[in-house]
Coordinates of C-alpha atoms in Angstrom, one line a residue:
X1054 CA 127.8 104.4 114.3
X1055 CA 128.5 106.7 111.3
X1056 CA 126.4 106.1 108.1
X1057 CA 127.6 109.2 105.5
X1058 CA 129.6 112.3 106.0
X1059 CA 127.1 114.6 107.4
X1060 CA 128.1 116.2 110.1
X1061 CA 130.8 118.6 108.4
X1062 CA 132.6 121.1 110.4
X1063 CA 134.2 124.3 109.3
X1064 CA 136.5 126.6 107.4
X1065 CA 139.0 129.0 108.4
X1066 CA 137.5 131.3 105.6
X1067 CA 136.5 135.0 105.3
X1068 CA 135.4 134.9 101.9
X1069 CA 132.0 136.4 101.7
X1070 CA 131.2 135.6 97.9
X1071 CA 132.1 132.0 98.5
X1072 CA 129.0 129.8 97.4
X1073 CA 126.9 128.1 99.8
X1074 CA 128.7 124.5 100.7
X1075 CA 125.3 123.5 102.6
X1076 CA 121.7 123.5 102.3
X1077 CA 119.9 126.3 104.4
X1078 CA 120.0 125.4 108.1
X1079 CA 122.5 122.7 107.9
X1080 CA 122.2 118.8 106.8
X1081 CA 120.0 116.0 107.1
X1082 CA 119.5 115.4 110.8
X1083 CA 119.9 112.1 112.7
X1084 CA 117.4 112.3 115.6
X1085 CA 117.3 108.7 117.7
X1086 CA 113.8 109.3 119.6
X1087 CA 111.2 106.7 118.4
X1088 CA 107.4 107.6 117.8
X1089 CA 105.6 107.8 120.7
X1090 CA 103.5 104.4 120.2
X1091 CA 107.3 102.9 119.9
X1092 CA 108.8 105.2 123.0
X1093 CA 106.2 103.7 125.4
X1094 CA 106.7 100.6 124.4
X1095 CA 110.3 100.7 124.5
X1096 CA 110.5 102.3 128.4
X1097 CA 108.1 99.6 129.5
X1098 CA 110.5 97.0 128.3
X1099 CA 113.5 99.2 129.5
X1100 CA 112.0 98.5 133.1
X1101 CA 113.9 94.7 133.0
X1102 CA 116.9 95.8 131.7
X1103 CA 120.3 96.5 133.5
X1104 CA 120.6 100.1 133.7
X1105 CA 123.1 103.0 133.8
X1106 CA 121.9 106.1 135.9
X1107 CA 123.9 108.5 134.0
X1108 CA 126.4 111.6 135.1
X1109 CA 126.5 115.1 134.2
X1110 CA 128.9 114.5 131.3
X1111 CA 127.5 111.1 129.6
X1112 CA 123.5 112.7 130.3
X1113 CA 124.7 115.8 127.9
X1114 CA 126.1 113.1 125.5
X1115 CA 123.5 111.3 125.4
X1116 CA 121.1 114.2 124.6
X1117 CA 122.8 115.8 122.1
X1118 CA 122.9 112.4 120.6
X1119 CA 119.3 111.9 120.6
X1120 CA 118.3 115.5 119.2
X1121 CA 121.2 114.9 116.5
X1122 CA 123.2 117.4 117.2
X1123 CA 125.9 115.1 117.4
X1124 CA 125.0 113.8 113.7
X1125 CA 125.9 111.6 112.3
X1126 CA 126.5 109.8 115.3
X1127 CA 123.7 107.2 115.7
X1128 CA 125.0 106.2 119.2
X1129 CA 128.1 105.6 121.6
X1130 CA 131.1 104.7 119.5
X1131 CA 132.3 101.3 118.9
X1132 CA 136.1 100.6 118.8
X1133 CA 136.1 100.4 115.4
X1134 CA 134.9 104.4 115.2
X1135 CA 136.6 105.3 118.7
X1136 CA 140.2 104.3 117.2
X1137 CA 139.8 106.4 113.9
X1138 CA 138.5 109.4 115.9
X1139 CA 141.2 109.1 118.5
X1140 CA 144.4 108.5 116.3
X1141 CA 143.0 111.1 113.3
X1142 CA 139.3 112.8 114.8
X1143 CA 137.7 110.7 112.1
X1144 CA 134.9 107.9 112.2
X1145 CA 135.5 104.5 110.6
X1146 CA 134.1 105.4 107.2
X1147 CA 136.6 108.8 107.2
X1148 CA 134.0 111.4 108.3
X1149 CA 135.6 113.9 110.5
X1150 CA 134.6 113.9 114.1
X1151 CA 137.2 114.7 116.5
X1152 CA 135.9 114.0 120.3
X1153 CA 135.3 110.2 121.1
X1154 CA 131.6 109.9 122.6
X1155 CA 132.1 106.8 124.8
X1156 CA 130.0 105.3 127.0
X1157 CA 131.9 104.4 129.9
X1158 CA 130.8 102.2 132.7
X1159 CA 132.6 99.8 135.3
X1160 CA 134.3 96.1 135.0
X1161 CA 131.4 94.8 137.0
X1162 CA 128.1 96.0 135.1
X1163 CA 130.1 95.0 132.1
X1164 CA 130.9 91.7 133.3
X1165 CA 127.1 91.3 132.9
X1166 CA 126.5 92.3 129.4
X1167 CA 128.0 90.8 125.8
X1168 CA 127.4 91.8 122.1
X1169 CA 123.7 92.1 121.6
X1170 CA 122.3 92.8 124.9
X1171 CA 120.1 96.2 125.7
X1172 CA 121.0 98.5 128.6
X1173 CA 118.6 101.0 129.4
X1174 CA 120.1 104.4 130.3
X1175 CA 118.5 106.6 132.9
X1176 CA 118.8 110.1 134.6
X1177 CA 119.7 110.6 138.1
X1178 CA 116.2 110.5 139.4
X1179 CA 116.1 106.8 137.2
X1180 CA 113.7 108.0 134.5
X1181 CA 114.5 106.1 131.5
X1182 CA 115.9 108.5 128.5
X1183 CA 117.0 105.6 126.1
X1184 CA 118.1 102.1 125.3
X1185 CA 121.2 101.2 124.2
X1186 CA 121.9 98.2 121.9
X1187 CA 125.7 97.1 122.9
X1188 CA 127.3 96.1 119.9
X1189 CA 130.6 96.5 121.2
X1190 CA 132.3 96.1 124.6
X1191 CA 136.0 97.4 124.6
X1192 CA 138.7 98.6 127.3
X1193 CA 140.5 102.0 126.0
X1194 CA 144.0 103.1 127.0
X1195 CA 142.9 106.1 128.8
X1196 CA 146.4 107.5 128.8
X1197 CA 146.8 107.4 125.1
X1198 CA 143.3 108.5 124.2
X1199 CA 144.7 111.5 126.4
X1200 CA 147.5 112.2 124.8
X1201 CA 146.0 111.9 121.0
X1202 CA 143.1 114.2 122.0
X1203 CA 144.5 116.7 124.2
X1204 CA 147.8 116.5 123.0
X1205 CA 149.1 115.9 126.7
X1206 CA 148.4 113.4 129.6
X1207 CA 149.0 116.6 132.2
X1208 CA 146.2 116.4 134.7
X1209 CA 146.2 120.1 135.2
X1210 CA 144.0 120.0 132.1
X1211 CA 140.0 119.8 133.1
X1212 CA 139.8 117.0 130.4
X1213 CA 142.4 115.4 131.1
X1214 CA 141.8 114.9 135.0
X1215 CA 138.5 113.8 134.1
X1216 CA 139.6 111.0 131.3
X1217 CA 142.3 109.7 133.3
X1218 CA 140.5 110.1 136.9
X1219 CA 136.9 110.2 136.5
X1220 CA 136.1 107.6 133.4
X1221 CA 135.2 103.8 133.9
X1222 CA 137.3 101.3 132.8
X1223 CA 134.9 99.8 129.9
X1224 CA 133.0 101.3 127.2
X1225 CA 130.1 100.4 125.6
X1226 CA 129.2 101.1 121.7
X1227 CA 126.2 100.7 120.0
X1228 CA 122.9 102.2 118.7
X1229 CA 120.8 104.1 120.7
X1230 CA 117.0 104.5 120.6
X1231 CA 115.4 107.3 122.7
X1232 CA 112.6 107.2 124.8
X1233 CA 112.3 110.7 125.9
X1234 CA 113.8 114.2 126.4
X1235 CA 116.1 114.8 129.5
X1236 CA 114.1 116.9 132.0
X1237 CA 115.1 120.8 132.2
X1238 CA 113.3 123.0 134.3
X1239 CA 115.4 126.3 133.6
X1240 CA 115.1 128.5 130.5
X1241 CA 112.8 126.1 129.2
X1242 CA 112.1 128.7 126.1
X1243 CA 116.0 129.1 125.3
X1244 CA 116.5 125.5 125.1
X1245 CA 116.0 124.7 121.4
X1246 CA 116.5 121.3 119.5
X1247 CA 118.7 121.2 116.4
X1248 CA 114.9 120.9 114.5
X1249 CA 113.2 123.6 116.5
X1250 CA 116.2 126.3 116.1
X1251 CA 115.9 125.3 112.2
X1252 CA 112.1 125.9 112.0
X1253 CA 112.7 129.1 113.9
X1254 CA 115.4 130.6 111.6
X1255 CA 113.3 129.4 108.5
X1256 CA 110.2 131.1 110.0
X1257 CA 112.5 134.1 110.4
X1258 CA 113.9 134.1 107.0
X1259 CA 117.0 134.2 108.5
X1260 CA 119.2 132.0 106.1
X1261 CA 123.2 132.9 106.9
X1262 CA 123.8 132.3 110.3
X1263 CA 127.1 133.4 112.4
X1264 CA 127.0 131.1 115.6
X1265 CA 129.2 132.3 119.0
X1266 CA 130.0 129.7 121.5
X1267 CA 131.0 130.7 124.7
X1268 CA 131.3 130.0 128.9
X1269 CA 131.7 133.1 130.5
X1270 CA 129.4 136.4 130.7
X1271 CA 129.5 138.7 127.9
X1272 CA 130.8 141.9 127.8
X1273 CA 131.1 145.2 125.6
X1274 CA 134.5 143.3 123.8
X1275 CA 132.3 140.0 123.1
X1276 CA 129.4 142.3 121.8
X1277 CA 131.9 144.0 119.3
X1278 CA 133.5 140.7 118.0
X1279 CA 130.1 139.1 117.7
X1280 CA 129.1 142.4 116.2
X1281 CA 131.8 142.7 113.3
X1282 CA 131.8 138.8 112.4
X1283 CA 128.0 139.6 111.5
X1284 CA 128.4 142.4 109.6
X1285 CA 131.6 140.9 107.7
X1286 CA 129.8 138.2 106.5
X1287 CA 126.3 139.6 106.3
X1288 CA 124.9 137.1 108.7
X1289 CA 122.6 137.1 111.4
X1290 CA 123.8 136.3 114.9
X1291 CA 123.5 133.2 117.3
X1292 CA 124.7 133.5 120.8
X1293 CA 124.8 129.8 122.2
X1294 CA 126.6 129.4 125.4
X1295 CA 127.6 126.1 126.8
X1296 CA 125.1 124.8 129.6
X1297 CA 125.8 121.9 130.0
X1298 CA 129.4 121.9 131.7
X1299 CA 132.3 123.9 131.2
X1300 CA 135.5 124.4 133.2
X1301 CA 135.6 123.8 136.5
X1302 CA 135.3 127.3 138.8
X1303 CA 133.3 129.0 135.6
X1304 CA 130.1 131.0 136.9
X1305 CA 127.3 128.9 136.7
X1306 CA 125.1 129.3 133.9
X1307 CA 121.8 130.3 135.6
X1308 CA 123.7 133.5 136.4
X1309 CA 125.8 133.7 132.7
X1310 CA 122.1 133.1 130.9
X1311 CA 120.7 136.1 132.8
X1312 CA 123.6 137.8 131.9
X1313 CA 123.1 136.7 128.0
X1314 CA 119.7 137.7 128.2
X1315 CA 120.5 141.4 129.2
X1316 CA 123.0 141.7 126.9
X1317 CA 120.7 141.1 123.7
X1318 CA 118.8 144.7 124.2
X1319 CA 122.2 146.1 123.0
X1320 CA 122.3 144.2 119.6
X1321 CA 120.2 145.9 116.7
X1322 CA 116.2 144.7 116.4
X1323 CA 116.0 141.2 114.6
X1324 CA 119.9 140.5 114.6
X1325 CA 120.6 138.5 116.9
X1326 CA 119.0 135.0 119.1
X1327 CA 119.5 133.5 122.4
X1328 CA 120.1 129.4 122.5
X1329 CA 121.3 127.2 124.9
X1330 CA 123.5 124.3 124.1
X1331 CA 123.6 121.2 126.7
X1332 CA 127.2 120.6 125.9
X1333 CA 129.7 119.0 128.4
X1334 CA 132.8 120.4 127.1
X1335 CA 135.9 118.8 127.7
X1336 CA 138.2 122.1 127.0
X1337 CA 140.0 120.0 124.0
X1338 CA 141.2 123.2 122.1
X1339 CA 141.4 122.5 118.6
X1340 CA 139.9 119.5 118.7
X1341 CA 137.2 121.1 120.3
X1342 CA 136.6 123.8 118.3
X1343 CA 136.3 121.3 115.3
X1344 CA 133.7 119.4 117.4
X1345 CA 132.0 123.0 118.3
X1346 CA 131.8 124.1 114.6
X1347 CA 130.0 120.2 113.4
X1348 CA 127.2 121.0 116.3
X1349 CA 126.9 124.8 115.7
X1350 CA 126.0 123.1 111.5
X1351 CA 123.5 120.7 113.3
X1352 CA 121.7 123.7 114.4
X1353 CA 121.1 125.5 111.1
X1354 CA 124.5 127.9 111.4
X1355 CA 126.3 129.0 108.0
X1356 CA 129.0 130.6 109.7
X1357 CA 131.0 129.8 113.1
X1358 CA 133.3 132.3 114.9
X1359 CA 136.7 130.8 116.1
X1360 CA 138.7 133.2 118.7
X1361 CA 141.6 133.5 119.9
X1362 CA 142.7 130.3 122.4
X1363 CA 139.5 128.2 121.2
X1364 CA 138.2 126.4 124.1
X1365 CA 141.3 126.4 125.7
X1366 CA 142.1 125.5 129.3
X1367 CA 144.9 128.2 130.3
X1368 CA 148.1 126.9 131.5
X1369 CA 149.8 123.6 132.0
X1370 CA 151.6 122.3 135.5
X1371 CA 154.5 124.5 134.3
X1372 CA 152.9 127.3 133.4
X1373 CA 153.0 126.9 130.0
X1374 CA 149.5 127.5 127.7
X1375 CA 148.3 123.9 126.3
X1376 CA 147.5 124.9 123.0
X1377 CA 148.6 128.0 121.0
X1378 CA 146.3 131.0 120.5
X1379 CA 145.5 130.0 116.7
X1380 CA 146.1 126.6 117.2
X1381 CA 142.3 126.0 116.5
X1382 CA 141.8 128.3 113.3
X1383 CA 144.7 126.5 112.1
X1384 CA 143.2 122.9 112.6
X1385 CA 139.9 123.9 110.9
X1386 CA 141.8 125.8 108.0
X1387 CA 143.4 122.2 107.1
X1388 CA 139.8 121.0 106.5
X1389 CA 138.4 124.0 104.8
X1390 CA 137.5 121.6 101.3
X1391 CA 135.4 119.1 102.8
X1392 CA 133.7 121.4 105.4
X1393 CA 130.1 122.4 105.2
X1394 CA 130.1 125.6 107.5
X1395 CA 132.4 128.8 106.8
X1396 CA 134.8 129.7 109.6
X1397 CA 135.0 133.7 110.9
X1398 CA 138.3 133.6 112.5
X1399 CA 138.7 136.4 114.8
X1400 CA 141.4 138.0 116.8
X1401 CA 140.5 139.0 120.3
X1402 CA 138.8 142.8 121.0
X1403 CA 140.7 145.4 123.3
X1404 CA 139.9 148.5 124.1
X1405 CA 141.4 151.5 123.2
X1406 CA 141.5 154.3 125.3
X1407 CA 143.2 157.3 123.4
X1408 CA 140.5 156.5 120.4
X1409 CA 137.6 155.7 122.7
X1410 CA 136.4 152.4 120.7
X1411 CA 137.5 148.6 120.7
X1412 CA 139.4 147.4 118.1
X1413 CA 140.6 144.1 116.9
X1414 CA 144.0 143.1 118.4
X1415 CA 145.9 143.1 114.9
X1416 CA 144.7 146.9 114.4
X1417 CA 146.1 148.1 117.5
X1418 CA 149.1 151.0 116.7
X1419 CA 152.0 150.9 118.5
X1420 CA 151.2 154.4 120.1
X1421 CA 148.0 153.1 121.4
X1422 CA 146.8 152.8 124.8
X1423 CA 145.3 149.5 125.1
X1424 CA 143.2 148.2 128.4
X1425 CA 141.5 145.0 129.9
X1426 CA 140.3 143.9 133.0
X1427 CA 141.1 140.1 133.4
X1428 CA 139.0 137.3 135.2
X1429 CA 140.9 137.9 137.9
X1430 CA 140.6 141.7 138.3
X1431 CA 136.8 141.5 137.8
X1432 CA 136.2 139.0 140.4
X1433 CA 138.5 141.3 142.6
X1434 CA 135.9 144.2 141.8
X1435 CA 133.0 142.2 142.6
X1436 CA 134.7 141.1 146.2
X1437 CA 135.9 144.9 146.7
X1438 CA 132.7 146.4 145.2
X1439 CA 134.9 148.9 143.5
X1440 CA 133.7 150.4 140.5
X1441 CA 133.6 148.5 136.7
X1442 CA 134.7 151.1 134.3
X1443 CA 131.9 151.7 131.6
X1444 CA 134.0 150.6 128.9
X1445 CA 134.1 147.2 130.1
X1446 CA 130.6 146.1 130.3
X1447 CA 127.1 147.2 130.5
X1448 CA 125.3 148.2 133.7
X1449 CA 122.8 145.3 133.3
X1450 CA 125.2 142.8 132.8
X1451 CA 127.4 144.3 135.8
X1452 CA 124.4 144.4 137.6
X1453 CA 123.6 140.6 137.7
X1454 CA 127.0 140.0 138.7
X1455 CA 127.2 141.8 141.6
X1456 CA 124.1 140.2 142.6
X1457 CA 125.3 136.9 142.2
X1458 CA 129.1 137.9 143.9
X1459 CA 127.9 140.4 146.4
X1460 CA 130.9 142.6 147.4
X1461 CA 132.8 141.5 150.5
X1462 CA 130.9 138.2 150.2
X1463 CA 133.3 135.6 151.7
X1464 CA 134.0 132.7 149.3
X1465 CA 133.1 129.2 150.0
X1466 CA 136.4 126.3 150.1
X1467 CA 137.0 123.0 151.1
X1468 CA 140.2 121.9 152.1
X1469 CA 140.4 117.9 151.0
X1470 CA 143.5 116.1 152.7
X1471 CA 144.2 112.8 151.9
X1472 CA 146.8 110.4 152.9
X1473 CA 147.0 107.1 154.5
X1474 CA 145.5 105.9 157.9
X1475 CA 148.2 107.9 160.4
X1476 CA 149.5 110.0 157.9
X1477 CA 148.5 113.1 160.1
X1478 CA 145.8 114.2 158.2
X1479 CA 143.4 114.7 161.3
X1480 CA 146.3 116.3 163.5
X1481 CA 147.0 118.8 160.8
X1482 CA 143.4 119.6 160.1
X1483 CA 142.8 120.1 163.3
X1484 CA 145.9 123.0 163.5
X1485 CA 144.3 124.2 160.3
X1486 CA 141.0 124.8 161.8
X1487 CA 142.4 126.4 164.9
X1488 CA 144.3 129.0 162.7
X1489 CA 141.1 129.6 160.8
X1490 CA 139.4 130.4 163.6
X1491 CA 141.7 132.7 165.2
X1492 CA 142.7 134.7 162.2
X1493 CA 138.4 135.0 160.7
X1494 CA 135.3 134.3 161.5
X1495 CA 134.3 132.2 159.0
X1496 CA 131.9 129.7 159.5
X1497 CA 134.2 126.2 159.8
X1498 CA 132.8 122.3 159.7
X1499 CA 135.0 119.4 159.6
X1500 CA 134.5 116.5 158.0
X1501 CA 137.0 113.8 159.5
X1502 CA 137.0 110.4 158.3
X1503 CA 136.1 108.8 161.3
X1504 CA 133.5 110.9 162.6
X1505 CA 131.8 110.0 158.8
X1506 CA 131.8 106.8 159.1
X1507 CA 130.2 107.0 162.4
X1508 CA 127.6 109.2 161.5
X1509 CA 127.2 109.8 157.5
X1510 CA 128.7 106.6 156.4
X1511 CA 127.2 104.1 158.3
X1512 CA 126.8 100.6 157.2
X1513 CA 129.6 101.5 154.2
X1514 CA 132.2 98.7 154.4
X1515 CA 135.9 99.1 153.3
X1516 CA 135.4 97.5 149.3
X1517 CA 136.2 99.9 147.0
X1518 CA 132.8 100.6 145.9
X1519 CA 131.5 101.5 149.6
X1520 CA 135.0 103.5 150.0
X1521 CA 134.4 105.7 147.0
X1522 CA 130.3 106.0 147.9
X1523 CA 132.0 107.4 151.4
X1524 CA 133.9 110.1 149.5
X1525 CA 131.3 111.4 147.3
X1526 CA 128.9 111.6 150.4
X1527 CA 131.8 113.6 152.1
X1528 CA 132.3 115.7 148.7
X1529 CA 128.4 116.4 148.6
X1530 CA 128.3 117.9 152.4
X1531 CA 131.2 120.0 151.7
X1532 CA 129.7 121.3 148.4
X1533 CA 126.6 122.5 150.1
X1534 CA 128.6 123.7 153.2
X1535 CA 130.6 125.7 150.2
X1536 CA 127.9 126.8 148.2
X1537 CA 126.5 128.6 151.4
X1538 CA 129.6 130.7 151.5
X1539 CA 131.3 128.1 154.3
X1540 CA 134.4 126.3 155.0
X1541 CA 134.6 122.7 154.8
X1542 CA 137.5 120.8 156.1
X1543 CA 137.6 117.1 155.1
X1544 CA 140.3 115.0 156.2
X1545 CA 139.1 111.0 154.7
X1546 CA 141.9 108.4 153.6
X1547 CA 140.2 108.9 150.1
X1548 CA 142.7 106.2 148.4
X1549 CA 141.3 106.2 144.9
X1550 CA 141.8 109.0 142.6
X1551 CA 138.5 108.7 140.5
X1552 CA 136.6 109.6 144.2
X1553 CA 138.6 112.0 144.6
X1554 CA 137.8 113.8 141.2
X1555 CA 134.1 113.3 142.1
X1556 CA 134.5 114.9 145.0
X1557 CA 136.7 118.0 143.3
X1558 CA 133.6 118.1 140.8
X1559 CA 130.8 118.6 143.3
X1560 CA 132.8 121.2 145.3
X1561 CA 133.8 123.1 142.5
X1562 CA 130.3 124.2 141.5
X1563 CA 130.3 126.3 144.1
X1564 CA 133.6 127.2 145.5
X1565 CA 137.5 126.3 145.3
X1566 CA 139.0 122.8 146.4
X1567 CA 142.0 122.4 147.7
X1568 CA 143.9 119.5 147.8
X1569 CA 146.2 118.6 150.3
X1570 CA 148.4 115.5 150.1
X1571 CA 149.6 114.2 153.3
X1572 CA 152.6 112.3 152.1
X1573 CA 154.0 110.3 155.1
X1574 CA 155.5 106.8 154.7
X1575 CA 154.1 103.8 155.5
X1576 CA 156.7 102.6 157.9
X1577 CA 155.8 106.0 159.5
X1578 CA 152.3 105.3 160.0
X1579 CA 152.6 102.0 161.3
X1580 CA 154.9 103.1 163.5
X1581 CA 152.5 105.8 164.7
X1582 CA 149.6 103.3 164.8
X1583 CA 148.2 103.3 168.4
X1584 CA 145.1 100.9 167.5
X1585 CA 147.2 98.3 166.0
X1586 CA 144.9 98.1 162.9
X1587 CA 148.3 98.1 160.4
X1588 CA 149.3 94.8 162.9
X1589 CA 146.2 93.1 162.2
X1590 CA 146.1 94.0 158.3
X1591 CA 149.2 92.5 157.8
X1592 CA 148.2 89.3 160.3
X1593 CA 144.9 89.5 158.0
X1594 CA 142.6 89.9 160.1
X1595 CA 141.3 93.4 158.6
X1596 CA 141.0 92.9 155.1
X1597 CA 140.9 95.8 152.6
X1598 CA 143.1 97.8 154.5
X1599 CA 144.8 100.8 152.7
X1600 CA 148.2 100.4 151.9
X1601 CA 148.7 97.0 153.0
X1602 CA 145.7 94.8 151.3
X1603 CA 144.6 97.4 149.3
X1604 CA 146.5 100.4 147.5
X1605 CA 146.7 104.5 147.6
X1606 CA 146.6 106.3 144.3
X1607 CA 148.5 109.0 145.5
X1608 CA 147.2 112.6 144.0
X1609 CA 149.2 113.3 141.1
X1610 CA 149.0 117.3 140.9
X1611 CA 147.2 118.0 144.6
X1612 CA 147.3 122.0 145.2
X1613 CA 149.6 121.4 147.8
X1614 CA 151.6 118.3 149.2
X1615 CA 152.9 117.9 152.6
X1616 CA 155.9 116.1 154.5
X1617 CA 154.0 114.4 157.4
X1618 CA 156.5 112.0 158.3
X1619 CA 157.9 114.4 161.1
X1620 CA 157.1 118.2 160.5
X1621 CA 155.4 120.3 163.5
X1622 CA 152.0 120.5 162.6
X1623 CA 151.8 124.5 163.3
X1624 CA 154.1 125.3 160.9
X1625 CA 152.4 122.8 158.1
X1626 CA 148.9 124.4 159.1
X1627 CA 150.8 127.4 158.0
X1628 CA 151.8 126.8 154.7
X1629 CA 148.1 125.8 153.8
X1630 CA 147.1 129.0 155.4
X1631 CA 149.4 130.8 153.0
X1632 CA 147.8 129.1 149.9
X1633 CA 144.4 130.2 151.3
X1634 CA 145.7 133.8 151.8
X1635 CA 147.6 133.5 148.0
X1636 CA 144.2 132.9 147.0
X1637 CA 142.4 135.3 148.7
X1638 CA 140.2 132.8 150.6
X1639 CA 140.8 134.4 154.1
X1640 CA 138.5 137.1 154.3
X1641 CA 135.8 137.1 156.6

C-alpha cells in the first residue's frame, strides 16, 4: 500500500523562523482515479464483479483514498500494513500512519473471494466508484485493535463501539482503481480535493497555511484561537471541518457549515478560507490528531492547530476522560524530526470578563473572572429561548442555531428495548407509553417486534441476516420519527450487537437513542411462554430461536439495564421516565 514516506504529519513546534520542511502545498499526491477512457472501461467491467455497497464510513474512506487525501495509501491496508499500523502507527515500510483504513466485509462475502479477485465498490445507490484488486483477505482481532488504536475496549468510546459492534469480521486489502467521484449535492463549491485546494492556494499566493479541524459550530473563542494561531506563525487560515461523519449526537453538518460561512466575515479580508473534509472521524484522540495532520499536509497546509483534547470523545464508563488534555500534542512532539507539517499547539481560549477579552487559558491570572458556556448550557439556552451572551458567539451564528433548534421544540428520541422473547419488553414498553401520554402531549409511535414482523418486515425469516435487516428497518423508521420530533418506542428482540449499533447510528443522527436491556433469566422467559415457542424450539421444530438455538448478545453498555424477572412494570417504567427527565426529554 505504501511506497514512500510521502504523507508526513505535524510537529509540536512554535518556531516561526524554522525552515520549511515541505515543498509548497504538501508532498506528492497519490490520486487513484483512472483517466476517463480507462475509467469508462473499468465501469463497464465492474458490472460483472462481486460488489460491496459501502456504508458511510467506508464511503468517506474511499473518497479520501481516491482523491489522494490519504496519500501515500494506494488502497485498503493489507495485513502487513494493518498489523504495523495497529502496533506502531506505521505502515510496513515505516511510514507514519496511525489509523487502520480497512475494508471490512462479511464472512459470506469473503468466502467468494481469493487473492487476485476484483471487487466493485459502490455507493448506497449501487453506483460503481472504484474497483479493489484483492491482495489480502484476513481476520483481525478487533479487541486487540481497539486496545492498541483507541487505548481502551470501553464501548462508551464511539470508535470502540463501532469497531466491536459494527465492523464485519473480515478485512480485504489491496490497491484501488478509481472510476468516478462520489456524488455530493450540498455545498458543492466548498468541496475541494487536495489537488484543487492546492491549486487555489497557488492562485491566491498563499504559501503558509495553518489548518484548523473542527466538528462543532465555531464561536468567538474559536475565532480568537484561530486568529492568534495564524498571526503567530504568519500564515493564512484554512478552516476545514469534518463533514463526513463525526461523534453521534453532534449538530448536523448542514447547520454547522452555515455557521462557518456566517463566521468567515469576522476574519480580516483575504485571511481565511473554508473548505469541507469528507472524513469519517474515529474520535481517536492522539492517533487521530496525527492522522488529521497528515491529511491537512496532503491538502497543502504548512501548519496545523492542535488544541486541548484534540478529537477526544469525552469520558469513559467510569466518568474519566479517555485521553489526557495534551496527549495529542505530546505524541506529535515525539515525531517532529520526521514530520513535514508544523504543529501549532494551542491552549483553550477563555473569556475574561473583568478584562472584556479572550485569553489563552495559560495566561489567566488568579484574580481574573473567567466565563464559559458549555455545550449543555448552550443547548439549554436554545431550548428555552433565553439570551446567549454576546461575548460567547456572533449574532449571525446564534440566528442559524436558533433556526435549527427553535425554542421549546421537543427533541425526538427513541426508546429501544431489547431482550429475550418473553423478557417483558412489550409489557414494560406499554407502561412507559401510558405514562408518557399521561404526562406529555408528545406524539408516540410504538414499533413492537410482532407488529413490525407482520407489516414492516413481512417475508423476512430468522437467519442472522434477516434478523439484522428487521432491526435496521426498525431503526430507520424510528430515525424518521425522531427526526420530526416524535417519540419511537421499539421492542424487538434484537439479539445482535451490530444491528443494534446500526439502529443507534440511524437514530442518533437526529436525536437521542436510549437502549434498555430487559435482563430476564431464560428460565423465567420459558415459564411465561404462553405460545409454547420455547418448547417447540427445544424440540427442534422451530429453528434459529434466540436463547435456544441462536445466541443473544447482551448489550455491554446500555443506557439502562432493568431486571425483568419479576419487577412491577409501572415501577420499571418509572425508572425509564426518570432517565428521560434527567435528559430533559419530557417537555412538550
